[in-house]
Short mmCIF file of C-alpha atoms and ligand atoms in Angstrom, two decimals:
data_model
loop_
_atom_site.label_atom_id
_atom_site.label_comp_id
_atom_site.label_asym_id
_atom_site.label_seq_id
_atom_site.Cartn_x
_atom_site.Cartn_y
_atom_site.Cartn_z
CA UNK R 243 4.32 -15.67 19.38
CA UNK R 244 2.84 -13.45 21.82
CA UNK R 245 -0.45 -15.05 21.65
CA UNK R 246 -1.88 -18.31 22.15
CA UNK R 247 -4.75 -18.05 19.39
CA UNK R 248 -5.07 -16.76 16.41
CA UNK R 249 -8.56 -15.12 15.94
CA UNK R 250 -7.34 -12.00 13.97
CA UNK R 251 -4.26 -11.34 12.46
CA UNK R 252 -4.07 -8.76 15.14
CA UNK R 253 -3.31 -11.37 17.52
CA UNK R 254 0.55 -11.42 15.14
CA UNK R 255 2.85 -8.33 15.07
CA UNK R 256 4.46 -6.86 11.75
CA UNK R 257 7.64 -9.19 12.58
CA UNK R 258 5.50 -11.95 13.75
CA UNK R 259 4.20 -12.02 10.06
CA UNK R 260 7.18 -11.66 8.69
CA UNK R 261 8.42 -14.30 10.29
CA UNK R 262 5.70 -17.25 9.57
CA UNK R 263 6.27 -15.53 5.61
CA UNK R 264 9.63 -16.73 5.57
CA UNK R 265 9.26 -19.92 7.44
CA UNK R 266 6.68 -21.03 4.80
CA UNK R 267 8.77 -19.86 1.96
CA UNK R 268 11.23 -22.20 3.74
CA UNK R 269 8.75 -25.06 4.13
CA UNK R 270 8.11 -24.66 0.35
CA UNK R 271 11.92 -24.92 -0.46
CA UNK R 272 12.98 -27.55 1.90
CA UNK R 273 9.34 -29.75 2.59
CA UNK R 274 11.34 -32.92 3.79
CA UNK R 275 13.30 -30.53 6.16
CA UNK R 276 9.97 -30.26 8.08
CA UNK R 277 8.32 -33.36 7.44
CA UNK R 278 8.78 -34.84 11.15
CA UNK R 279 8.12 -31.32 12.59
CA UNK R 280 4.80 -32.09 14.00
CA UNK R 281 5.41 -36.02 14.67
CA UNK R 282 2.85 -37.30 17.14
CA UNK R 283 0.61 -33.86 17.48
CA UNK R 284 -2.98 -33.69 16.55
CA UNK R 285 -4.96 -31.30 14.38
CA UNK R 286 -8.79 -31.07 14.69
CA UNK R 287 -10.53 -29.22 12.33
CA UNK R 288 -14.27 -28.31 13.28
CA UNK R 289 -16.17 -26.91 10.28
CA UNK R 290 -19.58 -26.22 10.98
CA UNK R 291 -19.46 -24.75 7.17
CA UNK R 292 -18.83 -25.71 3.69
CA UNK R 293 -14.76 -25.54 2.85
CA UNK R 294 -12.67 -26.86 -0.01
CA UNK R 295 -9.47 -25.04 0.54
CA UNK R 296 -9.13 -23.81 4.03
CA UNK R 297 -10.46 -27.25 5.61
CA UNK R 298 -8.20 -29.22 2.79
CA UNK R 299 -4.89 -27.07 3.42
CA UNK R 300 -5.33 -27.57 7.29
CA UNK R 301 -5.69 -30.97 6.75
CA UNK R 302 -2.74 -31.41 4.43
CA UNK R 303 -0.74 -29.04 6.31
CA UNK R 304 -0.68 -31.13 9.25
CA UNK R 305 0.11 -34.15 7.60
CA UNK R 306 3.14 -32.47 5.27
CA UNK R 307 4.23 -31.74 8.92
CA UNK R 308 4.21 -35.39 10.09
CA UNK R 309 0.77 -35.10 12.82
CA UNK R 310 -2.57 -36.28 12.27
CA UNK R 311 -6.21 -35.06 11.90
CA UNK R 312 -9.01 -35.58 13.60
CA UNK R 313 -12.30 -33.43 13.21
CA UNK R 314 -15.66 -33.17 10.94
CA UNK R 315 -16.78 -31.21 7.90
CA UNK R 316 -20.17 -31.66 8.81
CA UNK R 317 -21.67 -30.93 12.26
CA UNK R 318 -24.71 -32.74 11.55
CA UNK R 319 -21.92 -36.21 11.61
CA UNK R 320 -21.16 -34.77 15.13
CA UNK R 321 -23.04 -34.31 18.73
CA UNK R 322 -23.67 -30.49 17.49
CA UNK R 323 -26.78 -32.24 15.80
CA UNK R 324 -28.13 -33.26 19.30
CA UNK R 325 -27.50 -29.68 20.68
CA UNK R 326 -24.18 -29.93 22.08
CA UNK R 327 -23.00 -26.62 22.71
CA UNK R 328 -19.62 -24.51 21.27
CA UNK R 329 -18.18 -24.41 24.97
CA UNK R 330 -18.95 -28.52 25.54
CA UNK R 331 -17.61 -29.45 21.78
CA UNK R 332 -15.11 -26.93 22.20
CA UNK R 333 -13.71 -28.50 26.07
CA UNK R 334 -13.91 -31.96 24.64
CA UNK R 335 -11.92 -31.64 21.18
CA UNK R 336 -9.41 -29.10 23.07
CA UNK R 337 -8.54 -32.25 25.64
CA UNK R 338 -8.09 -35.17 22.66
CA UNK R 339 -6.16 -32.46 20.39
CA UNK R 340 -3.07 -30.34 20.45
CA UNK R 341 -4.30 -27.55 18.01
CA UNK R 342 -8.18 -26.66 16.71
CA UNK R 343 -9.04 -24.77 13.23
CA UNK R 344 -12.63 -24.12 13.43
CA UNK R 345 -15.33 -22.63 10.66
CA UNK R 346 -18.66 -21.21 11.91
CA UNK R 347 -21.22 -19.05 10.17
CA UNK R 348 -21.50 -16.68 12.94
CA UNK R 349 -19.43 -13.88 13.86
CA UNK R 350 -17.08 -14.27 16.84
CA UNK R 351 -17.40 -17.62 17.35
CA UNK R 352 -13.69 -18.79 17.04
CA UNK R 353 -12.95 -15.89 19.61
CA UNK R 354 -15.90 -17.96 21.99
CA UNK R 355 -14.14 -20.92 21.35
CA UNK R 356 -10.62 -19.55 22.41
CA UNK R 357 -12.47 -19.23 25.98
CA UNK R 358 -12.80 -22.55 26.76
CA UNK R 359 -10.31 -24.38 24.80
CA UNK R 360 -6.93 -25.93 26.17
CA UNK R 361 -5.56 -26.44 22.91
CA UNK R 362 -4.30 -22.98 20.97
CA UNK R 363 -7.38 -22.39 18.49
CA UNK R 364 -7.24 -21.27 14.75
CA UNK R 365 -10.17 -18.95 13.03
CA UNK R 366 -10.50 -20.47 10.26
CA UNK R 367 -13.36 -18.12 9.30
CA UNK R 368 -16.17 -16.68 11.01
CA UNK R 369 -19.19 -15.36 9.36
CA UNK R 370 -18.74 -12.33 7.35
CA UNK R 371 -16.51 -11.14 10.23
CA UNK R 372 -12.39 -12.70 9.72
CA UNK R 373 -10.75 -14.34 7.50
CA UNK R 374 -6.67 -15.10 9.60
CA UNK R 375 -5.62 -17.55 7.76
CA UNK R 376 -6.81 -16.47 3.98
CA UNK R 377 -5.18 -13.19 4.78
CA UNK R 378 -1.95 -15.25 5.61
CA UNK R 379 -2.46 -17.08 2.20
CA UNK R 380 -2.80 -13.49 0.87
CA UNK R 381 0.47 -12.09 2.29
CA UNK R 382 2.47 -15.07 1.42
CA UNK R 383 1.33 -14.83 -2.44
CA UNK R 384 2.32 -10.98 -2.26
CA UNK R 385 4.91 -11.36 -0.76
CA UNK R 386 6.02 -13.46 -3.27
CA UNK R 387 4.68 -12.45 -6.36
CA UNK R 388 5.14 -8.34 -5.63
CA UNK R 389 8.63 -8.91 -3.47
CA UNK R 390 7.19 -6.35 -0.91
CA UNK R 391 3.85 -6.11 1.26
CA UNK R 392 4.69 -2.05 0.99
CA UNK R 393 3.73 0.70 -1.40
CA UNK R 394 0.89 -0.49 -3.17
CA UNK R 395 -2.61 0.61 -4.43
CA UNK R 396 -5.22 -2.77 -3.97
CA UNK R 397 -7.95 -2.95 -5.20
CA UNK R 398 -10.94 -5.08 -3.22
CA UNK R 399 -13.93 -5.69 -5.39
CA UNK R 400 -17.50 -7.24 -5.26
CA UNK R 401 -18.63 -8.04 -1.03
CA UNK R 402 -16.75 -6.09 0.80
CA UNK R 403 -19.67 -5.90 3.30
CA UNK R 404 -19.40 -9.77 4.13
CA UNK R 405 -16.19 -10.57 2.67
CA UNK R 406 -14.22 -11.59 5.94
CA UNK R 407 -11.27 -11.97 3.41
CA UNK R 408 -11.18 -8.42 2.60
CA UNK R 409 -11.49 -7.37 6.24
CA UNK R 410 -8.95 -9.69 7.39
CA UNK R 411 -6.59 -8.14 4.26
CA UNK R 412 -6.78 -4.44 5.26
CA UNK R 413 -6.59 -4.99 8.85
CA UNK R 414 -3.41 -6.26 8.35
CA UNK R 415 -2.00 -4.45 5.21
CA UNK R 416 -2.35 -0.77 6.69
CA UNK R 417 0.23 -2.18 9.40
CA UNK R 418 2.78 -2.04 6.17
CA UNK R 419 4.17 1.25 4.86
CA UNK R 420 2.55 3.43 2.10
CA UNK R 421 -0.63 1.18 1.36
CA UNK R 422 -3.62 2.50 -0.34
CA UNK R 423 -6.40 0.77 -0.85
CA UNK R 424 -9.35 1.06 -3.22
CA UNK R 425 -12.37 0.32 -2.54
CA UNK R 426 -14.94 -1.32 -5.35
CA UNK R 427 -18.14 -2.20 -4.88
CA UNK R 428 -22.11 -1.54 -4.51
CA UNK R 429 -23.03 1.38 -2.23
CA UNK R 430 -25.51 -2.14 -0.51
CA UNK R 431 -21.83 -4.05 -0.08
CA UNK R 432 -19.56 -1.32 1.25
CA UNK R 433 -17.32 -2.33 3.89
CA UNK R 434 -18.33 -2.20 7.27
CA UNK R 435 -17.93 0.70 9.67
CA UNK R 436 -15.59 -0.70 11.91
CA UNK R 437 -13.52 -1.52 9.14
CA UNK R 438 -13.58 2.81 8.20
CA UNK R 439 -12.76 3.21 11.58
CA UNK R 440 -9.65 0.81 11.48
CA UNK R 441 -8.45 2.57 8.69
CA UNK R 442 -8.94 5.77 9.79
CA UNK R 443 -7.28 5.20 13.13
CA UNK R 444 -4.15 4.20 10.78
CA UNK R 445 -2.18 6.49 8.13
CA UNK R 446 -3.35 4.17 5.84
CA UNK R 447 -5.78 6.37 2.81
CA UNK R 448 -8.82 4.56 1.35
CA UNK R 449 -11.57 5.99 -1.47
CA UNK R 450 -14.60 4.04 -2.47
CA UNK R 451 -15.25 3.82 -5.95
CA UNK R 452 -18.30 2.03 -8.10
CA UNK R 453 -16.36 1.09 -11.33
CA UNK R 454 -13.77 -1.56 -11.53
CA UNK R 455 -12.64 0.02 -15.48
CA UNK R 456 -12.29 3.66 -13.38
CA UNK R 457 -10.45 1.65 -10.87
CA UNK R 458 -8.08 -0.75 -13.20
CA UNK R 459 -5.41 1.32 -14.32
CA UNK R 460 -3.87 2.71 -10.52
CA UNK R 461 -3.79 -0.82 -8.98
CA UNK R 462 -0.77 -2.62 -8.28
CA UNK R 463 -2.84 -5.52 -7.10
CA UNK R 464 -6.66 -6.59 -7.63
CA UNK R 465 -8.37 -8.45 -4.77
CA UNK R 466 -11.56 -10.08 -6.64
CA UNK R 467 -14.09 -11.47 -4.08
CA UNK R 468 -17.54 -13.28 -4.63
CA UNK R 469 -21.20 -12.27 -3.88
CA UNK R 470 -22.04 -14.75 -1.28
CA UNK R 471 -25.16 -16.01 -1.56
CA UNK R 472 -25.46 -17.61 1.64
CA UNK R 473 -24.70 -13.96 3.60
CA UNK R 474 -27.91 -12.78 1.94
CA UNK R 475 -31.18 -12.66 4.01
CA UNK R 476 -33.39 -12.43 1.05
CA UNK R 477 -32.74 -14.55 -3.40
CA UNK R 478 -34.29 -10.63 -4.37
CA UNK R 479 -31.20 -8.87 -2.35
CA UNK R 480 -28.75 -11.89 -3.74
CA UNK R 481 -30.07 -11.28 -7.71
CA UNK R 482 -29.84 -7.35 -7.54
CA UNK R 483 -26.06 -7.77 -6.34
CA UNK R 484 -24.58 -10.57 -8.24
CA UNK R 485 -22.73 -10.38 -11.51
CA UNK R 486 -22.38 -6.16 -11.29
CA UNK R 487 -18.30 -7.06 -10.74
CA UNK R 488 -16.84 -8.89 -13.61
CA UNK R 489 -13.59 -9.61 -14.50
CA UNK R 490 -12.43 -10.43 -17.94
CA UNK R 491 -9.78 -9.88 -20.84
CA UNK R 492 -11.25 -6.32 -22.18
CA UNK R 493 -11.50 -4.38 -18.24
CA UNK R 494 -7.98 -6.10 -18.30
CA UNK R 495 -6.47 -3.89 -21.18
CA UNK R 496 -6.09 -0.75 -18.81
CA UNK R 497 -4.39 -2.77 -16.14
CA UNK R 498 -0.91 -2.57 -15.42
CA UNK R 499 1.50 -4.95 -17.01
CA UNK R 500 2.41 -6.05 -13.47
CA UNK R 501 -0.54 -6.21 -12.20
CA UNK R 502 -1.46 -9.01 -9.95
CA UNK R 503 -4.57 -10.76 -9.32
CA UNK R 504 -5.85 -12.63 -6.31
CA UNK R 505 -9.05 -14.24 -5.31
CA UNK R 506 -9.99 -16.05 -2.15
CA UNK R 507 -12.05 -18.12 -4.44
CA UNK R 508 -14.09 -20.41 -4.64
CA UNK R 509 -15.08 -18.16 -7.85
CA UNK R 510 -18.02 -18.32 -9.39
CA UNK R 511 -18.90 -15.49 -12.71
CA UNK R 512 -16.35 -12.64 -11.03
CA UNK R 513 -13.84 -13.70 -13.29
CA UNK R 514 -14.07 -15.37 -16.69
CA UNK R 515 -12.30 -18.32 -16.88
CA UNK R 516 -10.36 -16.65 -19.91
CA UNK R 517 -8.54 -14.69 -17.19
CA UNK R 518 -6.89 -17.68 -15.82
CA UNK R 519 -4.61 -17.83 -18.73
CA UNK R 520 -3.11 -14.28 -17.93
CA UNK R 521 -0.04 -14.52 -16.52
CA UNK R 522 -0.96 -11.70 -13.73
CA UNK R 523 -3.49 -14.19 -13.01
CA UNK R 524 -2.36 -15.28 -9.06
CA UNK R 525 -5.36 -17.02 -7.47
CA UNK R 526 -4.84 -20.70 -8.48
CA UNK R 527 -1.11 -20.09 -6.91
CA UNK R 528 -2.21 -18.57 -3.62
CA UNK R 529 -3.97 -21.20 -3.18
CA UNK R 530 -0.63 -23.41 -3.14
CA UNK R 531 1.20 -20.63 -0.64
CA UNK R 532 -1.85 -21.06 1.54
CA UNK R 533 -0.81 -24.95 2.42
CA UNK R 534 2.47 -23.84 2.88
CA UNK R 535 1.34 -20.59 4.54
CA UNK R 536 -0.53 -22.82 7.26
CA UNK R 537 1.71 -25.46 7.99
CA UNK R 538 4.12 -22.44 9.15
CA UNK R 539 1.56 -21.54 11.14
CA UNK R 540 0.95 -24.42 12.84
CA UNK R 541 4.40 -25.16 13.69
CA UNK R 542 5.10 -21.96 15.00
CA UNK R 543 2.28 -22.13 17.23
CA UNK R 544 2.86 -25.81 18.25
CA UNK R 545 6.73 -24.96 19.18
CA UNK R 546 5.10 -22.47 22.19
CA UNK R 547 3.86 -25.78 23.58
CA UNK R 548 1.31 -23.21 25.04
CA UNK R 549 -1.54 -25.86 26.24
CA UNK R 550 -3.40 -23.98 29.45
CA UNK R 551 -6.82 -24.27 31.19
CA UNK R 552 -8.77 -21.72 30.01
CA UNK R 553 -10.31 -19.39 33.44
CA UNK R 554 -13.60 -18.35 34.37
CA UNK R 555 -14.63 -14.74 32.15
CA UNK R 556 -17.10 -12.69 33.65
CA UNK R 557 -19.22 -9.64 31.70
CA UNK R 558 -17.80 -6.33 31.09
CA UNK R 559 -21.63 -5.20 30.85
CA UNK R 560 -25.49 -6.63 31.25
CA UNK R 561 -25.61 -5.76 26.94
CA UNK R 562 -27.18 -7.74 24.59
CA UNK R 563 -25.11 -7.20 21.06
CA UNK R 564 -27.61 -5.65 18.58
CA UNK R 565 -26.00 -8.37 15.57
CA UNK R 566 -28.21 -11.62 14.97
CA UNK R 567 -24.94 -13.43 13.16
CA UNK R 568 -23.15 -12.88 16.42
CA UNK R 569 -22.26 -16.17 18.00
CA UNK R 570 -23.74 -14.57 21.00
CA UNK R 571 -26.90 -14.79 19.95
CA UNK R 572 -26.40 -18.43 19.55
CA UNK R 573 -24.87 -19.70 22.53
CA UNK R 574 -26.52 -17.21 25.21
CA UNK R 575 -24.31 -18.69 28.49
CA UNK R 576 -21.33 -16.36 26.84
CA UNK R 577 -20.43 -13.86 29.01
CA UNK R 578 -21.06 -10.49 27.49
CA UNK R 579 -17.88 -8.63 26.39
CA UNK R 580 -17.68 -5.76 25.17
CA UNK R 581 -15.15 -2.15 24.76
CA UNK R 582 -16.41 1.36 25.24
CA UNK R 583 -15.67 3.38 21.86
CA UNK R 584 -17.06 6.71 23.91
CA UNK R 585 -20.68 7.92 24.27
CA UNK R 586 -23.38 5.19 24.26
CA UNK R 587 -21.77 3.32 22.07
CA UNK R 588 -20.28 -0.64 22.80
CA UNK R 589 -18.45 -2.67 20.60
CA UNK R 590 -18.82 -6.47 20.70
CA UNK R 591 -15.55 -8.45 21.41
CA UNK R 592 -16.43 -11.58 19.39
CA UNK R 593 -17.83 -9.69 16.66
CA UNK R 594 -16.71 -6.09 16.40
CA UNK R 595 -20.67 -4.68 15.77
CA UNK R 596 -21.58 -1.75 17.65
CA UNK R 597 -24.56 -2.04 19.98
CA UNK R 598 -26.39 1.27 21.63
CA UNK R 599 -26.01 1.16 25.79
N1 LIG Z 640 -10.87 -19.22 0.56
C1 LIG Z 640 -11.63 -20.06 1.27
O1 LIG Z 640 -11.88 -19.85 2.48
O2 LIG Z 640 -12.10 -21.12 0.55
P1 LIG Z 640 -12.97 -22.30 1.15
O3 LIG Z 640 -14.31 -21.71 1.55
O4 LIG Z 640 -13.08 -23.30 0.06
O5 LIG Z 640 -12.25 -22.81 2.36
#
């Protein structure tokens, strides 16, 4: 791997991808081929948010590969809840550990932690912003289930504002050939502008439509999200949005026969639960590539043996970034990084907002 972290699934190439797709599918086929592969290494997994399935697949991950886990699912349990800071937690757990998945509600904070870690560090989701590792999950179940990641219309419905899942997904599907996406949601939970500009810097075409029954019968694949209450500053904004996606057996009958459906999860009314007996029904699957999908992951990145002290980085400019979920507003020692997209405008490097000079 070219990289020592993986923050965004930028950080892997096409064949990098490809690669960790067919190791898992290997992992799945074989499991006691690989059950000594990580013998004596040591997982933490730092969730400073509520997880079932990316903190339990780390976890499980690890020990399917032979190593151990240390960590907490709660940072109250932990010296956060005396003000320890990301850099001091982070310097600590990256000198005890070999690898580090963390979980944060702000944006960018996995790429803060990269800064000062020793040990190779894992997003495993970071405010509305990315989503790696669920887009790995994703990849795996299509390549699986659709025997190609190319030439397909998806569908991404509900958040796609604050879904980090569906950002995470089209960064890295427009790197495949002849993918289309479309685009489902509120005009209030569009995606994000740098997410536009990523696929519009790609060949990669895109419309935005407000009707999942317009939308059913061109998709090869449907990418159901939830309306996340906790991304919501306001119950008022939360109520008005909730429940306008829903997925069940009558929007269904347009779909196509192959159709394939995929959800992060967890669900909640997005889909009926009637749904899960249809046998283009993929979500409770995906869930089952994503273990395997991760411990691929985590061997190939242990393999590098690519432990380093992490050097001093100074500002690229004396900018505050104009986003309150951006870790930077947080942690204010982090030096301020940014990249010039032309004119006055900056674009954060731990959270990809754009911020006026
Ligand atoms: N898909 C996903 O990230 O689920 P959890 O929040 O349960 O980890």
């Amino acid at each position: 791997m070219r990289n020592k972290h993986v923050i965004d699934l930028e950080d892997l190439s096409a064949k990098e991808l490809i690669d960790i797709i067919q190791l898992s599918n290997e992992i799945q086929n074989h499991p006691k081929d690989y059950a000594d592969a990580c013998k004596g290494k040591i997982l933490a997994t730092l969730f400073y948010e509520p997880s079932t399935r990316t903190q339990m697949s780390f976890k499980t991950a690890m020990l399917r590969l032979g190593g151990s886990v240390i960590g907490f699912d709660n940072p109250q349990n932990s010296s956060v809840s005396k003000g320890e800071s990301l850099k001091d937690t982070i310097t600590v757990v990256g000198g005890y550990t070999d690898i580090i998945a963390i979980r944060h509600p702000l944006e960018g904070t996995a790429k803060a932690a990269s800064m000062y870690s020793a040990a190779p560090v894992i997003n495993a989701g970071d405010g509305g912003h990315l989503h790696p590792t669920q887009t790995l999950t994703d990849i795996v179940t299509l390549y699986n289930e659709k025997g190609s990641l190319e030439n397909m219309t998806i569908g991404l419905c509900g958040d796609l504002k604050n879904g980090r899942t569906v950002h995470s997904l089209i960064k890295t599907m427009r790197h495949f050939k002849n993918n289309r996406f479309v685009l489902i949601s509120t005009p209030e939970l569009g995606v994000p502008q740098y997410i536009k500009d990523v696929m519009n810097s790609s060949d990669c075409k895109y419309v935005e439509v407000p009707s999942l029954i317009e939308a059913m019968p061109m998709l090869d694949v449907l990418y159901m999200t939830r309306i996340q209450r906790e991304r919501f500053a306001s119950e008022e904004e939360y109520e008005r949005e909730k429940g306008v996606f829903v997925l069940d057996k009558e929007k269904l009958l347009s779909a196509k026969k192959d159709l394939k459906i995929l959800h992060p999860l967890p669900r909640v009314d997005e889909i009926t639960v009637e749904v899960d007996y249809d046998e283009r029904a993929k979500y409770f699957i995906q869930t089952v590539y994503g273990m395997y999908a991760r411990m691929a992951l985590i061997k190939t990145m242990l393999d590098q043996d690519n432990r380093s002290v992490p050097p001093l980085i100074n500002d690229t400019h004396n900018v505050k970034c104009s986003n309150p979920r951006c870790i930077t507003a947080g942690e204010s020692y982090l030096p301020k990084l940014f990249r010039s997209v032309g004119g006055d405008m900056l674009v954060c490097k731990y959270c990809d907002s754009r911020t006026l000079i």
